[in-house]
Tab-separated table of C-alpha atoms in Angstrom:
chain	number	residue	atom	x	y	z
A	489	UNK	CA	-15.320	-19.076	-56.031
A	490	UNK	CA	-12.054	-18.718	-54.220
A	491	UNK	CA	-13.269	-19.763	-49.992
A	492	UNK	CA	-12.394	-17.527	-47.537
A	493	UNK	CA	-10.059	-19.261	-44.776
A	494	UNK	CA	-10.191	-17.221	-41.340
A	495	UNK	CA	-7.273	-18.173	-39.141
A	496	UNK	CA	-7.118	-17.283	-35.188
A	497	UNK	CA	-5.359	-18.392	-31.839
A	498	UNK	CA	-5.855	-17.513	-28.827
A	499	UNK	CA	-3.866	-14.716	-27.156
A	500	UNK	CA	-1.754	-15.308	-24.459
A	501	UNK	CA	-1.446	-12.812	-21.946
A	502	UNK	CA	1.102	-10.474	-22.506
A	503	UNK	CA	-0.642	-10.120	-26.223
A	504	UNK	CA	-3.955	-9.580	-24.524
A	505	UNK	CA	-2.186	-6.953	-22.102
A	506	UNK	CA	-1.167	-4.770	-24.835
A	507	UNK	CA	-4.443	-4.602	-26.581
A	508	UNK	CA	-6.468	-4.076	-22.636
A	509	UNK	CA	-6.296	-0.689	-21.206
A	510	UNK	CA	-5.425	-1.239	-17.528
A	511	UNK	CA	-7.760	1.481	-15.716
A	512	UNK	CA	-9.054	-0.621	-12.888
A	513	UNK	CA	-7.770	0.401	-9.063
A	514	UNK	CA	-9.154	-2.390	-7.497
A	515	UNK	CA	-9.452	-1.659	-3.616
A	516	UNK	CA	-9.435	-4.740	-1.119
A	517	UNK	CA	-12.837	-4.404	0.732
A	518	UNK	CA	-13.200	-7.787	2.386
A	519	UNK	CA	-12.762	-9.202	6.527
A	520	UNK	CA	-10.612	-7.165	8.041
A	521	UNK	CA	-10.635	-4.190	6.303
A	522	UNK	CA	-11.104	-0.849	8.354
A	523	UNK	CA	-14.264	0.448	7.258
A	524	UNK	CA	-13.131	3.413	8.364
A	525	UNK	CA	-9.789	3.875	6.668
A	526	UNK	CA	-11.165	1.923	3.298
A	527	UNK	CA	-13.531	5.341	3.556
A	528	UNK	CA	-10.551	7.948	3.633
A	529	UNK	CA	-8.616	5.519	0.754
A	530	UNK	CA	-11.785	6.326	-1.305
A	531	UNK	CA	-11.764	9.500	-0.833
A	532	UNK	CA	-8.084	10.533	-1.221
A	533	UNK	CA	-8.110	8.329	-4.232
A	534	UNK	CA	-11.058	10.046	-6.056
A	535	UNK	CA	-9.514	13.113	-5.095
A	536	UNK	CA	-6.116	12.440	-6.622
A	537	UNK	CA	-6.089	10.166	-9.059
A	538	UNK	CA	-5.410	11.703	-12.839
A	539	UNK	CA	-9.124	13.079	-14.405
A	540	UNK	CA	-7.745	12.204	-17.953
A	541	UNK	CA	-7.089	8.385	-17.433
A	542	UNK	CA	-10.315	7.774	-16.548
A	543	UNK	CA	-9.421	5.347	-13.910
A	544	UNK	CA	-12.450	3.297	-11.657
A	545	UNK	CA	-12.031	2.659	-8.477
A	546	UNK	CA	-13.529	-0.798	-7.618
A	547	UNK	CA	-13.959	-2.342	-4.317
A	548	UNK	CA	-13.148	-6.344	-4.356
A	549	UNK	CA	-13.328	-9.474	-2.064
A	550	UNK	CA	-11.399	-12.407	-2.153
A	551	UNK	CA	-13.190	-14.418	-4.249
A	552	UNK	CA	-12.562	-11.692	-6.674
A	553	UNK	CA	-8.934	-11.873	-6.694
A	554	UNK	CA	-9.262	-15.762	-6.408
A	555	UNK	CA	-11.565	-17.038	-8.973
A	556	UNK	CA	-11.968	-13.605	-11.733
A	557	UNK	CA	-9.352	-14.758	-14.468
A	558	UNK	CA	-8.653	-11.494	-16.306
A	559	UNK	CA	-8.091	-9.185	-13.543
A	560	UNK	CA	-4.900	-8.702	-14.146
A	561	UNK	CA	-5.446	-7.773	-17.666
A	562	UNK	CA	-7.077	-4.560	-16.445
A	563	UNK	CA	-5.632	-3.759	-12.937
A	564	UNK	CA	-3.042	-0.806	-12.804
A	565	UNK	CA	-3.235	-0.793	-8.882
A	566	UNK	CA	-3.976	-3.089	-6.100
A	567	UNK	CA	-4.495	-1.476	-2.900
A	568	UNK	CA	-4.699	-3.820	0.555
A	569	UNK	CA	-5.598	-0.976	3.325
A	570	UNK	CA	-5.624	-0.787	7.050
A	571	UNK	CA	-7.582	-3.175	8.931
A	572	UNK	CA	-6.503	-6.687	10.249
A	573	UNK	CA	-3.758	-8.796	8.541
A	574	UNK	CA	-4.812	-12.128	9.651
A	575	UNK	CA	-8.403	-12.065	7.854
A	576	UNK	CA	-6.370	-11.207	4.952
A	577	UNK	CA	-3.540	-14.248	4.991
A	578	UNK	CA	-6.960	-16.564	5.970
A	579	UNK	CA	-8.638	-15.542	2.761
A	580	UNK	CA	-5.878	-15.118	0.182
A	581	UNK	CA	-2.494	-17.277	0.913
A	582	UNK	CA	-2.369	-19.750	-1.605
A	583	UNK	CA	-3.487	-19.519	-4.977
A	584	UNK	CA	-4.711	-15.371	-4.043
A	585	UNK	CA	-0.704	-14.588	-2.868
A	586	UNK	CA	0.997	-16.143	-6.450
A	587	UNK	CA	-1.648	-14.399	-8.170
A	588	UNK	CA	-1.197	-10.995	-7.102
A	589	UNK	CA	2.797	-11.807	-7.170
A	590	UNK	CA	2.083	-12.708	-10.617
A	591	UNK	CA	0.839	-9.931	-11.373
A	592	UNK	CA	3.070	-7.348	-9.936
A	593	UNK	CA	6.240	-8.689	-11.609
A	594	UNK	CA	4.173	-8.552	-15.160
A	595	UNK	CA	3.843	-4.970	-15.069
A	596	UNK	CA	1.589	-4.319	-11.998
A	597	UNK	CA	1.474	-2.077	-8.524
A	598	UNK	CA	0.708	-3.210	-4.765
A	599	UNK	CA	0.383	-0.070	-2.214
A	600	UNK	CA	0.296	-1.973	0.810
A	601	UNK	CA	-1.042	0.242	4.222
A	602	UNK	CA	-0.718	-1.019	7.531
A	603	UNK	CA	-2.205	-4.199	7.259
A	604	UNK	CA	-1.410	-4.483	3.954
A	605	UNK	CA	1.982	-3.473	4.676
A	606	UNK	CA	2.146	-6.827	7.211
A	607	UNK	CA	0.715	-8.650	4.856
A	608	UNK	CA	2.834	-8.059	2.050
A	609	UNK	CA	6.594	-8.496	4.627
A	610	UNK	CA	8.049	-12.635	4.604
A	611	UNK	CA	7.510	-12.203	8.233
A	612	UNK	CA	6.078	-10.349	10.826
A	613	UNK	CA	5.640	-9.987	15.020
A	614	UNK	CA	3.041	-7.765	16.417
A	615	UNK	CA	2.179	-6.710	20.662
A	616	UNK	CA	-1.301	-7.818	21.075
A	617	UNK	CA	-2.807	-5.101	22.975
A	618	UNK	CA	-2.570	-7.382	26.231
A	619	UNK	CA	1.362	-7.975	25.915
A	620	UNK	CA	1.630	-11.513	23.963
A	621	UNK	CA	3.638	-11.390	20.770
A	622	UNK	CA	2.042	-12.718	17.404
A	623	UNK	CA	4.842	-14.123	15.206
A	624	UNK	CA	4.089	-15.432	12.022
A	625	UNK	CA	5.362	-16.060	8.061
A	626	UNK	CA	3.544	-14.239	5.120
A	627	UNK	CA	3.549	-15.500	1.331
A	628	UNK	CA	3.295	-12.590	-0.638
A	629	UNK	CA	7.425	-11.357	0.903
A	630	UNK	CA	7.507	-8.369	-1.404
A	631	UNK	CA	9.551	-7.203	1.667
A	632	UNK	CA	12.127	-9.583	2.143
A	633	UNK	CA	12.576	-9.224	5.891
A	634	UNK	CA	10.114	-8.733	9.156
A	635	UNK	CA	7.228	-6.176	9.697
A	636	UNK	CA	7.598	-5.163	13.692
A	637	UNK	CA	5.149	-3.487	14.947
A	638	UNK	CA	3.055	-1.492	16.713
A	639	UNK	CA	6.137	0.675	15.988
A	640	UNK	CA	5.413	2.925	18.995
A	641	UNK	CA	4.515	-0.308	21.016
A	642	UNK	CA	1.590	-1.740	22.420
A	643	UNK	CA	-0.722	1.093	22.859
A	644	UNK	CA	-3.511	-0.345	20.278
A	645	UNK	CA	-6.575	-1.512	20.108
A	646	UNK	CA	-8.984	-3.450	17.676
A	647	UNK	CA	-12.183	-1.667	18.555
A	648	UNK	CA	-11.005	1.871	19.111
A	649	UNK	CA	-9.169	4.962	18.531
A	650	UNK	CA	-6.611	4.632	21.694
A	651	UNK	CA	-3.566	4.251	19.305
A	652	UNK	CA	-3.988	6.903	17.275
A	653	UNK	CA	-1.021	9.517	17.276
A	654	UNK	CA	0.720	11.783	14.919
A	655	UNK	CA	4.361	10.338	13.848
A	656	UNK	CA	7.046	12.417	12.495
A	657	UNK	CA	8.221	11.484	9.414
A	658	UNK	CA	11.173	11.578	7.097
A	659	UNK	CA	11.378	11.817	3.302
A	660	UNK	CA	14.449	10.359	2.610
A	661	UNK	CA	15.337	12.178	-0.651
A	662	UNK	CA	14.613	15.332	0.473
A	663	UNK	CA	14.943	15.467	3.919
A	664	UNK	CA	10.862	17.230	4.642
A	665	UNK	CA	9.476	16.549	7.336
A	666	UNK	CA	5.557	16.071	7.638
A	667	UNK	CA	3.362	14.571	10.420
A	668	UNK	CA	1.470	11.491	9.079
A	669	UNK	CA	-1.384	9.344	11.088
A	670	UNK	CA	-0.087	6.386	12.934
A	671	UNK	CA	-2.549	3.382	14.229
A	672	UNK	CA	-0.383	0.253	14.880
A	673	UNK	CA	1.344	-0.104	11.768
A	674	UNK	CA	5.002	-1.743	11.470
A	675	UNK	CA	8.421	-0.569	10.712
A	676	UNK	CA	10.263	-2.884	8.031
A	677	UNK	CA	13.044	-3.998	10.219
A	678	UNK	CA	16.661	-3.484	8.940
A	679	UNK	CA	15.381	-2.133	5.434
A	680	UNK	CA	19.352	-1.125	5.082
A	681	UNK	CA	20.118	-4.769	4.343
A	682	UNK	CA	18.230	-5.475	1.582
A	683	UNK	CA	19.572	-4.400	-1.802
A	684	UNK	CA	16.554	-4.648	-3.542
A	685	UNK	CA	14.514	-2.384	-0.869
A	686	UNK	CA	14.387	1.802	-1.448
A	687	UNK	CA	13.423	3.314	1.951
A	688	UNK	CA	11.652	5.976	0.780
A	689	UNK	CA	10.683	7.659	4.601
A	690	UNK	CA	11.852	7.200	8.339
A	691	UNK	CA	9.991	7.025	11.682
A	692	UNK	CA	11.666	10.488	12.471
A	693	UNK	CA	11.125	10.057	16.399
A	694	UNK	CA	11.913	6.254	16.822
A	695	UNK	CA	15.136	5.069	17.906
A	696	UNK	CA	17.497	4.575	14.808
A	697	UNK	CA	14.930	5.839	12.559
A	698	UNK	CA	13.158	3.096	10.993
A	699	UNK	CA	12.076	2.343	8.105
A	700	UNK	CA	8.600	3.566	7.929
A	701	UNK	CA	7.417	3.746	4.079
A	702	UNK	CA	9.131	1.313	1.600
A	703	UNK	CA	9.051	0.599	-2.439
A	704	UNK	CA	11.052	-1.950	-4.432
A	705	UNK	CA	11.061	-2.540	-8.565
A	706	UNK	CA	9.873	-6.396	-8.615
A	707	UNK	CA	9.999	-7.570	-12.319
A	708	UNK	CA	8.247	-4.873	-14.524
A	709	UNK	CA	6.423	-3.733	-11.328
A	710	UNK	CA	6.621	-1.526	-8.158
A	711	UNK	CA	5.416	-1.717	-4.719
A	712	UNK	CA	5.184	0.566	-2.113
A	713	UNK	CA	4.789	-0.429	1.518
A	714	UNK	CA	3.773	1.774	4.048
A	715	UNK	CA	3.357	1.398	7.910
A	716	UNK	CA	1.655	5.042	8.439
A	717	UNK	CA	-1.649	5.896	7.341
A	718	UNK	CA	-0.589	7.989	3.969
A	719	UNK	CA	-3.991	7.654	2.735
A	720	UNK	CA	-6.013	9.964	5.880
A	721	UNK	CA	-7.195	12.810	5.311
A	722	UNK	CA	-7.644	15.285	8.601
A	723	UNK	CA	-10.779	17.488	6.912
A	724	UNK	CA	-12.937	13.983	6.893
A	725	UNK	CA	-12.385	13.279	10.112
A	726	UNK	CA	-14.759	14.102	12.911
A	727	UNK	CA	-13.646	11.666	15.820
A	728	UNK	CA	-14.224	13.416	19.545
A	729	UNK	CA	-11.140	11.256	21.087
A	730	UNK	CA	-8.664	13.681	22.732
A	731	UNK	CA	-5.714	11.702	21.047
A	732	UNK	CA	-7.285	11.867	17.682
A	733	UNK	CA	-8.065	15.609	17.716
A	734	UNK	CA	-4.669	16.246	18.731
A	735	UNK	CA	-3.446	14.079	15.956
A	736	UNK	CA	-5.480	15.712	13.334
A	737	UNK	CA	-4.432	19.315	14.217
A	738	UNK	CA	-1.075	18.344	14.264
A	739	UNK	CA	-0.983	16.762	10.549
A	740	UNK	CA	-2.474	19.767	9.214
A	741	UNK	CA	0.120	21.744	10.249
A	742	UNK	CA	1.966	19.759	7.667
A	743	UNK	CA	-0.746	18.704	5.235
A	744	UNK	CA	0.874	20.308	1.921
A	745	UNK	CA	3.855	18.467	2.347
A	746	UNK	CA	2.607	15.198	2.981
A	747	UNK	CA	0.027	15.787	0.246
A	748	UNK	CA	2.671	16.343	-2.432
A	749	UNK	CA	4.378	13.501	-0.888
A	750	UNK	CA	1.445	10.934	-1.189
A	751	UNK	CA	1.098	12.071	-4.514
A	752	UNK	CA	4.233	10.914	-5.386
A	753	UNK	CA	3.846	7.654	-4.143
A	754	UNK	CA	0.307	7.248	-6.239
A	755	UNK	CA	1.960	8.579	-8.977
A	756	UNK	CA	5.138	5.930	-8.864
A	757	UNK	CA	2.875	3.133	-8.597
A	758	UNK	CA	0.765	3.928	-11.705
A	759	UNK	CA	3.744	4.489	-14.168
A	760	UNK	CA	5.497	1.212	-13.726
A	761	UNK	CA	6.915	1.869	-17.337
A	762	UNK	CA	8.588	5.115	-16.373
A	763	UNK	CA	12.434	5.045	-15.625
A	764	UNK	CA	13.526	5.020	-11.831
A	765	UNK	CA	13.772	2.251	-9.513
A	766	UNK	CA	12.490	4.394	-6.755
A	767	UNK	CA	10.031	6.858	-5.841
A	768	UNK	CA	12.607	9.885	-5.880
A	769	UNK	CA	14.564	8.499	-8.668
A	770	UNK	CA	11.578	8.993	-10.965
A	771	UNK	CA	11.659	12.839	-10.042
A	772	UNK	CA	8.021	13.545	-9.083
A	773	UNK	CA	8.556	15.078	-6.086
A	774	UNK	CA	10.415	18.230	-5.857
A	775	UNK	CA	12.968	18.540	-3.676
């Protein structure tokens, strides 16, 4: 009787990536993150994201992104949202930064949103709400030069609405206009100089029109950074403040636009294999 011999070796990860169906968006939902924001991501995600991929939306700490070794395998989307930077660079420089670099330039996307957009710049400087200026180096630098922020200056706060405003934006490509949520988020200072960085949408009212919403190609993945609250959504919001109420009327006056818009973005992010380096260049928006 002839034996059977069995042979096997373990898989090394690129092997293991083509036989894993990535279908994870894995949400950041540790210290610093807005409650209240991570609640609109939720929702505009679930609302948007294509039926027939069957994605899950999971909320994850930092121990998560630390210590779970096959995350990666299944991840199409990492999403850091609004909140507080420094909780984030406390809980995840180190061994949490190279592994989410890792794992954008093998084939993954980072949507960074205020916070996360800070967190994600080599460098950033931020008004405190009481005048002092925070200056300080990130790891992750999937935006090669300096968050500044809050882009419409100081008038912020920690604990409530105060800085909330609608900002008029640009989309570069197309030249639309919409009215997105602002809430002391950055602009990516001289985003002209860096080759490697597609402004995809300008602070319309700010003085040289900023950067406010960024992307780059980074290996076989893409990021998008934005400063602006993309992710809000004016029909969940039920806030009493006289600045907020004025902000949410005025964004639905341009909903559909930024809708389509935000789309886009989503829609960049989870076809990293797609051609185009940027979020026009892959023609999902019309123009």
């Amino acid at each position: 009787m002839t034996p059977l011999i069995i042979f096997y070796r373990i898989l090394n990860q690129e092997e293991l990536s083509l036989l894993i169906m990535k279908t994870k968006i894995l949400v950041y939902a540790d210290e610093g993150v807005s409650p209240y924001y991570l609640r609109h991501l939720v929702r505009w995600l679930k609302q948007t994201l294509p039926v027939e991929e069957n994605l899950e939306i999971c909320r994850v700490g930092a121990d998560f992104l630390l210590y779970d070794p096959l995350w990666e395998l299944f991840t199409r989307l990492l999403i850091i949202p609004g909140g507080a930077d420094r909780p984030y660079h406390k809980k995840l420089h180190g061994l949490g930064t190279v592994r989410i670099d890792n794992y954008v330039r093998e084939g993954g996307g980072y949507l960074g949103i205020c916070a996360g957009a800070y967190f994600a710049c080599k460098s950033l400087s931020f008004e405190e709400p009481n005048g002092e200026m925070f200056v300080a180096s990130r790891s992750l630098g999937f935006f090669p030069g300096r968050a500044v922020g809050p882009a419409y200056g100081n008038l912020f706060s920690y604990t409530s609405p105060i800085g909330v405003r609608a900002a008029p934006l640009i989309i570069n490509h197309s030249g639309k206009r919409c009215m997105t949520l602002f809430n002391g988020g950055p602009y990516f200072d001289q985003a002209d100089s860096y080759p490697e960085i597609t402004i995809e949408a300008r602070y319309e009212d700010l003085p040289s029109q900023p950067a406010a919403i960024i992307s780059r190609q980074l290996g076989k993945g893409r990021v998008v950074l934005s400063g602006l609250h993309i992710e809000y959504l004016p029909e969940h919001c039920h806030m009493g403040e006289d600045n907020v109420v004025e902000a949410r009327e005025k964004l639905k006056t341009t909903d559909a636009i930024l809708g389509q818009y935000r789309e886009s973005l989503l829609s960049y992010l989870l076809n990293s294999e797609s051609e185009g380096s940027s979020v026009s260049a892959t023609g999902l928006i019309e123009s």
